[in-house]
Short mmCIF file of C-alpha atoms in Angstrom, two decimals:
data_model
loop_
_atom_site.label_atom_id
_atom_site.label_comp_id
_atom_site.label_asym_id
_atom_site.label_seq_id
_atom_site.Cartn_x
_atom_site.Cartn_y
_atom_site.Cartn_z
CA UNK A 1 92.81 88.16 95.07
CA UNK A 2 94.43 84.94 93.82
CA UNK A 3 94.24 83.52 97.36
CA UNK A 4 90.59 84.50 97.62
CA UNK A 5 89.63 82.82 94.37
CA UNK A 6 91.62 79.70 95.19
CA UNK A 7 89.83 79.17 98.45
CA UNK A 8 86.46 80.01 96.95
CA UNK A 9 87.15 77.32 94.37
CA UNK A 10 87.92 74.93 97.25
CA UNK A 11 84.71 75.85 99.04
CA UNK A 12 83.48 72.32 99.62
CA UNK A 13 86.79 70.87 100.75
CA UNK A 14 86.39 71.76 104.39
CA UNK A 15 85.72 74.41 106.96
CA UNK A 16 89.36 75.43 107.12
CA UNK A 17 89.44 76.45 103.46
CA UNK A 18 86.05 78.10 103.79
CA UNK A 19 87.23 80.12 106.78
CA UNK A 20 90.30 81.33 104.88
CA UNK A 21 88.09 82.21 101.94
CA UNK A 22 85.76 84.26 104.10
CA UNK A 23 88.65 86.16 105.66
CA UNK A 24 89.94 86.94 102.19
CA UNK A 25 86.49 88.00 101.03
CA UNK A 26 86.09 90.27 104.03
CA UNK A 27 89.47 91.88 103.38
CA UNK A 28 88.88 92.30 99.67
CA UNK A 29 85.44 93.80 100.23
CA UNK A 30 87.06 96.63 102.18
CA UNK A 31 89.71 97.21 99.52
CA UNK A 32 87.53 96.86 96.43
CA UNK A 33 84.28 98.52 97.43
CA UNK A 34 83.06 101.03 94.83
CA UNK A 35 85.85 100.02 92.44
CA UNK A 36 85.81 97.96 89.27
CA UNK A 37 87.81 94.77 89.83
CA UNK A 38 90.03 93.36 87.10
CA UNK A 39 90.83 89.68 87.59
CA UNK A 40 93.49 89.12 84.98
CA UNK A 41 94.97 86.23 86.96
CA UNK A 42 91.79 84.20 87.09
CA UNK A 43 90.87 81.54 84.53
CA UNK A 44 87.82 81.57 82.33
CA UNK A 45 84.71 80.11 83.94
CA UNK A 46 82.61 77.44 82.40
CA UNK A 47 79.07 76.70 81.45
CA UNK A 48 77.47 74.76 84.25
CA UNK A 49 73.98 73.61 85.06
CA UNK A 50 71.96 74.51 88.11
CA UNK A 51 69.00 72.28 88.79
CA UNK A 52 66.54 72.99 91.57
CA UNK A 53 64.77 70.32 93.53
CA UNK A 54 61.82 70.46 91.14
CA UNK A 55 62.93 72.27 88.00
CA UNK A 56 64.57 71.56 84.66
CA UNK A 57 68.24 72.28 84.12
CA UNK A 58 69.07 75.89 83.32
CA UNK A 59 72.35 76.65 81.63
CA UNK A 60 74.62 79.49 82.66
CA UNK A 61 74.34 80.71 79.07
CA UNK A 62 77.52 78.99 78.03
CA UNK A 63 77.87 76.51 75.22
CA UNK A 64 78.85 72.90 74.92
CA UNK A 65 81.30 73.79 72.15
CA UNK A 66 84.88 74.09 73.36
CA UNK A 67 87.32 75.83 71.02
CA UNK A 68 85.00 78.08 68.93
CA UNK A 69 83.11 79.36 71.98
CA UNK A 70 86.21 79.90 74.11
CA UNK A 71 87.94 81.73 71.29
CA UNK A 72 84.89 83.92 70.65
CA UNK A 73 84.63 84.81 74.35
CA UNK A 74 88.32 85.76 74.61
CA UNK A 75 88.12 87.96 71.53
CA UNK A 76 84.90 89.58 72.74
CA UNK A 77 86.43 90.47 76.11
CA UNK A 78 89.36 92.09 74.32
CA UNK A 79 87.01 94.18 72.21
CA UNK A 80 84.93 95.51 75.09
CA UNK A 81 88.08 96.15 77.13
CA UNK A 82 86.55 94.63 80.23
CA UNK A 83 87.23 91.14 81.63
CA UNK A 84 83.82 89.71 82.41
CA UNK A 85 84.85 86.51 84.21
CA UNK A 86 83.91 88.12 87.54
CA UNK A 87 81.53 90.84 86.44
CA UNK A 88 79.46 90.61 89.62
CA UNK A 89 82.42 90.04 91.93
CA UNK A 90 82.15 93.46 93.57
CA UNK A 91 78.80 92.49 94.97
CA UNK A 92 80.02 89.04 95.98
CA UNK A 93 82.91 90.60 97.91
CA UNK A 94 80.71 92.89 99.98
CA UNK A 95 80.85 92.72 103.77
CA UNK A 96 77.16 91.84 103.88
CA UNK A 97 77.52 88.75 101.70
CA UNK A 98 80.70 87.76 103.53
CA UNK A 99 78.62 87.70 106.71
CA UNK A 100 76.10 85.41 105.02
CA UNK A 101 78.94 83.17 103.83
CA UNK A 102 80.06 82.69 107.43
CA UNK A 103 76.76 80.93 108.02
CA UNK A 104 76.76 79.14 104.67
CA UNK A 105 79.98 77.34 105.61
CA UNK A 106 77.90 75.33 108.09
CA UNK A 107 76.44 73.57 105.05
CA UNK A 108 79.81 72.05 104.12
CA UNK A 109 79.34 68.29 104.13
CA UNK A 110 75.59 68.45 103.49
CA UNK A 111 73.78 67.80 100.22
CA UNK A 112 72.01 71.12 99.91
CA UNK A 113 72.03 72.46 96.30
CA UNK A 114 73.36 75.85 97.46
CA UNK A 115 76.83 74.32 97.85
CA UNK A 116 76.74 73.01 94.29
CA UNK A 117 75.59 76.41 93.07
CA UNK A 118 78.59 78.05 94.75
CA UNK A 119 80.94 75.43 93.36
CA UNK A 120 79.59 75.74 89.83
CA UNK A 121 79.79 79.50 89.97
CA UNK A 122 83.49 79.44 90.82
CA UNK A 123 84.79 76.26 89.19
CA UNK A 124 87.26 76.38 86.35
CA UNK A 125 86.29 75.31 82.85
CA UNK A 126 86.55 75.96 79.14
CA UNK A 127 83.96 78.70 78.74
CA UNK A 128 83.19 82.07 80.26
CA UNK A 129 80.48 82.17 82.90
CA UNK A 130 79.41 85.80 82.62
CA UNK A 131 78.34 85.85 78.97
CA UNK A 132 75.06 87.72 79.49
CA UNK A 133 76.89 90.82 80.59
CA UNK A 134 79.40 90.36 77.80
CA UNK A 135 76.62 90.27 75.20
CA UNK A 136 75.14 93.46 76.65
CA UNK A 137 78.53 95.18 76.34
CA UNK A 138 79.04 93.94 72.78
CA UNK A 139 75.59 95.08 71.67
CA UNK A 140 76.22 98.46 73.31
CA UNK A 141 79.47 98.90 71.42
CA UNK A 142 78.14 97.50 68.15
CA UNK A 143 75.32 100.05 68.11
CA UNK A 144 77.85 102.88 68.47
CA UNK A 145 77.35 106.27 70.07
CA UNK A 146 74.10 108.07 69.41
CA UNK A 147 74.05 111.50 67.70
CA UNK A 148 71.88 112.70 70.59
CA UNK A 149 74.41 111.61 73.19
CA UNK A 150 74.55 114.41 75.72
CA UNK A 151 76.44 113.20 78.80
CA UNK A 152 79.85 114.77 78.45
CA UNK A 153 80.72 114.18 82.10
CA UNK A 154 80.98 110.44 81.57
CA UNK A 155 83.12 109.70 78.51
CA UNK A 156 82.93 106.43 76.63
CA UNK A 157 85.49 103.76 77.51
CA UNK A 158 86.22 101.36 74.65
CA UNK A 159 83.08 102.71 72.98
CA UNK A 160 80.86 101.84 75.95
CA UNK A 161 79.21 104.22 78.41
CA UNK A 162 79.79 103.62 82.16
CA UNK A 163 76.04 103.24 82.67
CA UNK A 164 75.98 100.45 80.09
CA UNK A 165 78.78 98.65 81.93
CA UNK A 166 76.84 99.05 85.16
CA UNK A 167 73.79 97.55 83.46
CA UNK A 168 75.84 94.55 82.32
CA UNK A 169 76.86 93.93 85.94
CA UNK A 170 73.25 94.29 87.08
CA UNK A 171 72.18 91.70 84.51
CA UNK A 172 74.70 89.20 85.88
CA UNK A 173 73.69 89.84 89.49
CA UNK A 174 70.03 89.25 88.67
CA UNK A 175 70.72 85.95 86.94
CA UNK A 176 73.02 84.80 89.74
CA UNK A 177 70.27 85.58 92.26
CA UNK A 178 67.85 83.54 90.15
CA UNK A 179 70.19 80.54 90.17
CA UNK A 180 70.64 80.76 93.94
CA UNK A 181 66.89 80.93 94.51
CA UNK A 182 66.34 77.95 92.21
CA UNK A 183 68.38 75.88 94.66
CA UNK A 184 65.70 76.10 97.34
CA UNK A 185 64.64 72.55 98.24
CA UNK A 186 61.02 71.42 98.48
CA UNK A 187 61.09 69.99 102.01
CA UNK A 188 57.98 67.92 101.32
CA UNK A 189 59.89 65.94 98.69
CA UNK A 190 63.11 65.23 100.57
CA UNK A 191 64.26 61.65 101.08
CA UNK A 192 66.51 60.15 103.78
CA UNK A 193 69.45 60.20 101.36
CA UNK A 194 69.28 64.01 101.34
CA UNK A 195 70.45 64.11 104.94
CA UNK A 196 68.96 65.70 108.07
CA UNK A 197 65.92 67.89 107.50
CA UNK A 198 67.45 70.66 109.61
CA UNK A 199 70.33 70.96 107.11
CA UNK A 200 67.90 71.36 104.24
CA UNK A 201 65.91 73.95 106.19
CA UNK A 202 69.03 75.93 107.05
CA UNK A 203 70.27 75.72 103.46
CA UNK A 204 66.95 77.05 102.21
CA UNK A 205 67.19 80.03 104.54
CA UNK A 206 70.69 80.80 103.29
CA UNK A 207 69.65 80.40 99.64
CA UNK A 208 66.74 82.78 100.09
CA UNK A 209 68.86 85.29 102.01
CA UNK A 210 71.77 85.17 99.54
CA UNK A 211 69.52 85.43 96.50
CA UNK A 212 67.54 88.26 98.04
CA UNK A 213 70.74 90.14 98.84
CA UNK A 214 71.98 89.87 95.26
CA UNK A 215 68.59 90.91 93.93
CA UNK A 216 68.41 93.86 96.33
CA UNK A 217 71.91 94.97 95.32
CA UNK A 218 70.95 94.75 91.66
CA UNK A 219 67.78 96.74 92.31
CA UNK A 220 69.70 99.48 94.12
CA UNK A 221 72.23 99.67 91.30
CA UNK A 222 69.40 99.74 88.77
CA UNK A 223 67.78 102.69 90.53
CA UNK A 224 71.09 104.56 90.48
CA UNK A 225 70.94 104.60 86.67
CA UNK A 226 68.05 107.08 87.06
CA UNK A 227 66.14 105.87 84.03
CA UNK A 228 62.57 104.76 84.67
CA UNK A 229 62.24 103.05 81.29
CA UNK A 230 65.28 100.91 82.02
CA UNK A 231 63.99 100.06 85.50
CA UNK A 232 60.67 99.00 83.98
CA UNK A 233 62.32 96.77 81.37
CA UNK A 234 64.56 94.94 83.83
CA UNK A 235 61.66 94.61 86.27
CA UNK A 236 59.68 92.90 83.52
CA UNK A 237 62.49 90.41 82.98
CA UNK A 238 62.61 89.59 86.71
CA UNK A 239 58.86 88.98 86.60
CA UNK A 240 59.27 86.75 83.55
CA UNK A 241 62.02 84.68 85.17
CA UNK A 242 59.83 84.11 88.21
CA UNK A 243 56.88 83.09 86.06
CA UNK A 244 59.10 80.80 84.01
CA UNK A 245 60.18 78.93 87.14
CA UNK A 246 56.56 78.06 87.87
CA UNK A 247 55.40 77.09 84.39
CA UNK A 248 54.82 73.44 83.49
CA UNK A 249 58.20 73.45 81.74
CA UNK A 250 59.90 74.87 84.81
CA UNK A 251 58.42 72.50 87.37
CA UNK A 252 59.24 68.81 87.25
CA UNK A 253 56.12 66.66 87.23
CA UNK A 254 55.95 62.99 88.12
CA UNK A 255 55.10 62.28 84.48
CA UNK A 256 55.99 65.09 82.04
CA UNK A 257 53.94 63.38 79.29
CA UNK A 258 50.79 63.68 81.38
CA UNK A 259 50.41 66.97 79.54
CA UNK A 260 52.49 66.78 76.37
CA UNK A 261 54.60 69.86 75.74
CA UNK A 262 54.75 71.62 72.37
CA UNK A 263 57.67 73.44 70.81
CA UNK A 264 55.81 76.72 71.25
CA UNK A 265 55.66 75.98 74.98
CA UNK A 266 59.39 75.29 74.90
CA UNK A 267 60.01 78.66 73.23
CA UNK A 268 57.83 80.46 75.75
CA UNK A 269 59.67 78.84 78.63
CA UNK A 270 63.12 79.70 77.25
CA UNK A 271 62.00 83.28 76.68
CA UNK A 272 60.65 83.64 80.21
CA UNK A 273 63.59 82.00 81.96
CA UNK A 274 66.44 83.39 79.86
CA UNK A 275 65.52 85.33 76.72
CA UNK A 276 63.60 88.07 78.49
CA UNK A 277 66.55 89.08 80.66
CA UNK A 278 69.11 89.21 77.87
CA UNK A 279 66.65 90.80 75.43
CA UNK A 280 65.47 93.50 77.82
CA UNK A 281 69.04 94.14 79.00
CA UNK A 282 70.26 94.71 75.43
CA UNK A 283 67.28 96.96 74.79
CA UNK A 284 67.87 98.91 78.01
CA UNK A 285 71.55 99.36 77.18
CA UNK A 286 70.66 101.15 73.94
CA UNK A 287 68.01 103.24 75.68
CA UNK A 288 70.72 104.45 78.06
CA UNK A 289 72.67 105.61 75.00
CA UNK A 290 69.65 107.40 73.47
CA UNK A 291 69.84 105.16 70.42
CA UNK A 292 67.21 105.34 67.68
CA UNK A 293 64.16 103.15 68.15
CA UNK A 294 65.09 100.91 65.23
CA UNK A 295 68.29 99.83 66.99
CA UNK A 296 66.52 99.50 70.35
CA UNK A 297 63.91 97.12 68.95
CA UNK A 298 66.55 95.14 67.04
CA UNK A 299 68.59 94.67 70.23
CA UNK A 300 65.59 93.18 72.04
CA UNK A 301 64.80 90.73 69.23
CA UNK A 302 68.50 89.86 68.98
CA UNK A 303 68.53 88.81 72.63
CA UNK A 304 65.45 86.61 72.20
CA UNK A 305 66.85 84.78 69.17
CA UNK A 306 70.23 84.38 70.84
CA UNK A 307 68.58 82.74 73.86
CA UNK A 308 66.60 80.31 71.69
CA UNK A 309 69.68 79.37 69.66
CA UNK A 310 71.79 78.87 72.77
CA UNK A 311 69.25 76.66 74.52
CA UNK A 312 68.72 74.53 71.42
CA UNK A 313 72.47 74.12 71.14
CA UNK A 314 72.62 73.06 74.77
CA UNK A 315 69.74 70.62 74.38
CA UNK A 316 71.30 69.10 71.26
CA UNK A 317 74.61 68.68 73.07
CA UNK A 318 72.88 66.76 75.87
CA UNK A 319 71.08 64.53 73.35
CA UNK A 320 74.19 63.78 71.31
CA UNK A 321 76.42 63.14 74.32
CA UNK A 322 73.74 61.26 76.26
CA UNK A 323 74.27 63.33 79.39
CA UNK A 324 73.23 62.50 82.93
CA UNK A 325 70.00 60.52 82.97
CA UNK A 326 66.96 62.35 84.32
CA UNK A 327 63.39 63.05 83.28
CA UNK A 328 64.43 66.41 81.87
CA UNK A 329 65.18 64.60 78.63
CA UNK A 330 61.46 64.86 77.99
CA UNK A 331 61.70 68.66 78.10
CA UNK A 332 64.60 69.06 75.67
CA UNK A 333 63.89 70.83 72.39
CA UNK A 334 64.76 67.90 70.07
CA UNK A 335 62.64 65.49 72.14
CA UNK A 336 59.65 67.84 71.99
CA UNK A 337 60.10 68.28 68.22
CA UNK A 338 60.13 64.50 67.79
CA UNK A 339 57.06 64.09 69.97
CA UNK A 340 55.11 66.60 67.87
CA UNK A 341 55.79 64.56 64.72
CA UNK A 342 55.63 61.08 66.20
CA UNK A 343 54.49 60.73 69.83
CA UNK A 344 56.96 58.78 71.93
CA UNK A 345 55.75 55.52 73.39
CA UNK A 346 58.94 54.52 75.23
CA UNK A 347 59.37 55.52 78.86
CA UNK A 348 62.99 54.98 79.89
CA UNK A 349 65.47 57.79 79.35
CA UNK A 350 67.84 55.56 77.40
CA UNK A 351 65.09 54.49 75.00
CA UNK A 352 63.96 58.08 74.54
CA UNK A 353 67.46 59.25 73.64
CA UNK A 354 68.07 56.36 71.24
CA UNK A 355 64.74 57.00 69.53
CA UNK A 356 65.35 60.72 69.11
CA UNK A 357 68.96 60.24 67.97
CA UNK A 358 67.83 57.99 65.13
CA UNK A 359 65.03 60.32 64.02
CA UNK A 360 64.88 63.50 61.97
CA UNK A 361 64.28 65.55 65.13
CA UNK A 362 68.00 66.14 65.66
CA UNK A 363 68.55 67.57 62.18
CA UNK A 364 65.35 69.60 62.51
CA UNK A 365 66.56 71.03 65.82
CA UNK A 366 69.90 71.94 64.22
CA UNK A 367 68.04 73.69 61.41
CA UNK A 368 65.98 75.60 63.97
CA UNK A 369 69.15 76.58 65.80
CA UNK A 370 70.65 77.85 62.54
CA UNK A 371 67.43 79.74 61.85
CA UNK A 372 67.61 81.62 65.16
CA UNK A 373 71.29 82.36 64.59
CA UNK A 374 70.54 83.74 61.12
CA UNK A 375 67.72 85.89 62.50
CA UNK A 376 69.99 87.26 65.24
CA UNK A 377 72.71 88.11 62.72
CA UNK A 378 70.26 89.85 60.41
CA UNK A 379 68.89 92.00 63.24
CA UNK A 380 72.25 93.68 63.90
CA UNK A 381 73.34 94.08 60.28
CA UNK A 382 72.90 97.85 60.39
CA UNK A 383 74.86 98.32 63.62
CA UNK A 384 77.86 100.51 62.71
CA UNK A 385 80.74 99.12 64.82
CA UNK A 386 82.13 96.30 62.70
CA UNK A 387 84.54 94.92 65.29
CA UNK A 388 81.91 94.42 68.02
CA UNK A 389 79.41 93.16 65.46
CA UNK A 390 81.86 90.54 64.22
CA UNK A 391 82.44 89.43 67.81
CA UNK A 392 78.70 88.86 68.17
CA UNK A 393 78.69 86.96 64.89
CA UNK A 394 81.47 84.71 66.20
CA UNK A 395 79.49 83.94 69.35
CA UNK A 396 76.50 83.04 67.20
CA UNK A 397 78.54 80.88 64.83
CA UNK A 398 79.89 78.94 67.81
CA UNK A 399 76.31 77.93 68.62
CA UNK A 400 76.02 76.16 65.26
CA UNK A 401 79.15 74.07 65.86
CA UNK A 402 78.43 70.56 67.09
CA UNK A 403 80.81 67.72 67.88
#
């Protein structure tokens, strides 16, 4: 397994490494099929950005904070008794996806976004990549076992039902598929610097095929849970993510201020692209445990507020650190808040950042982030498991820490 991960991490370094990786993947897929994989030798995986050819940056649901977030993730994984660094690895190690990867290696040396997606997914860093699934597991444990629990054939493990663990993996597979699909290039907007058109076309085919495979695997696993309400909830989130990708916030325009965005639009976009999946997954996890409706509704609202707080934290981090220059600055929460109060007249990215940094928009955005964190904390106050609840609190507190 260590060899496999090492060569996956070296994916872009050449066809030799890629070939070794694929052989390892093929071997591991035979050994690990239908088994939970524990990757205790692998490092934690970081928050990275995936940006499509015509969309705003979407975070992997990690945080810009280093020590508080990393510490909270490590403690949370200990509590749920399940390393989540490679929660969807079983699917990634399947023979079918290994076959696709044999073709993907032909993209080595090109500039297709699919290679960057693969690199970001497997690169080392300071934060855990698979935090959506981890949140689902923590919420499941925090809510405790229901008095009406009736499945004695599948005992709880670390206070979590096997079906809830399966749902956490499904959540990660769906989001990974979304990221892969977002890497599809608009061929009508390619430039000579992007390389040969045939490479972009081939990369698009592989991105669609890989994303579809992950989505199909997630759908099959979802059906195996045999709960129509859960299937309906997760299906809604997939629909929302697709709609979010085609909203005005999700598609890069030549001039984002041609139709000025409001903070309500920002909230809607974050909900569609991220909050819906985590909210519906938390809700579905408690439905699988036959929890009372009060807890089920609270779990959904918790996921929404967590997503808003996380994205605001990410946007604030970009503003304060003056990240990579691109027109997405105009779609960041603090910039939109500033524009609602005092419309921006400057056009260059550097001027926009300087203007926002010196305004009250940054402090207002921090207050909004704290508000969403407070709301999320309040929603799970009545959850009985104190240890898991405190782990969720620590994750939320990390989102209010700025450097």
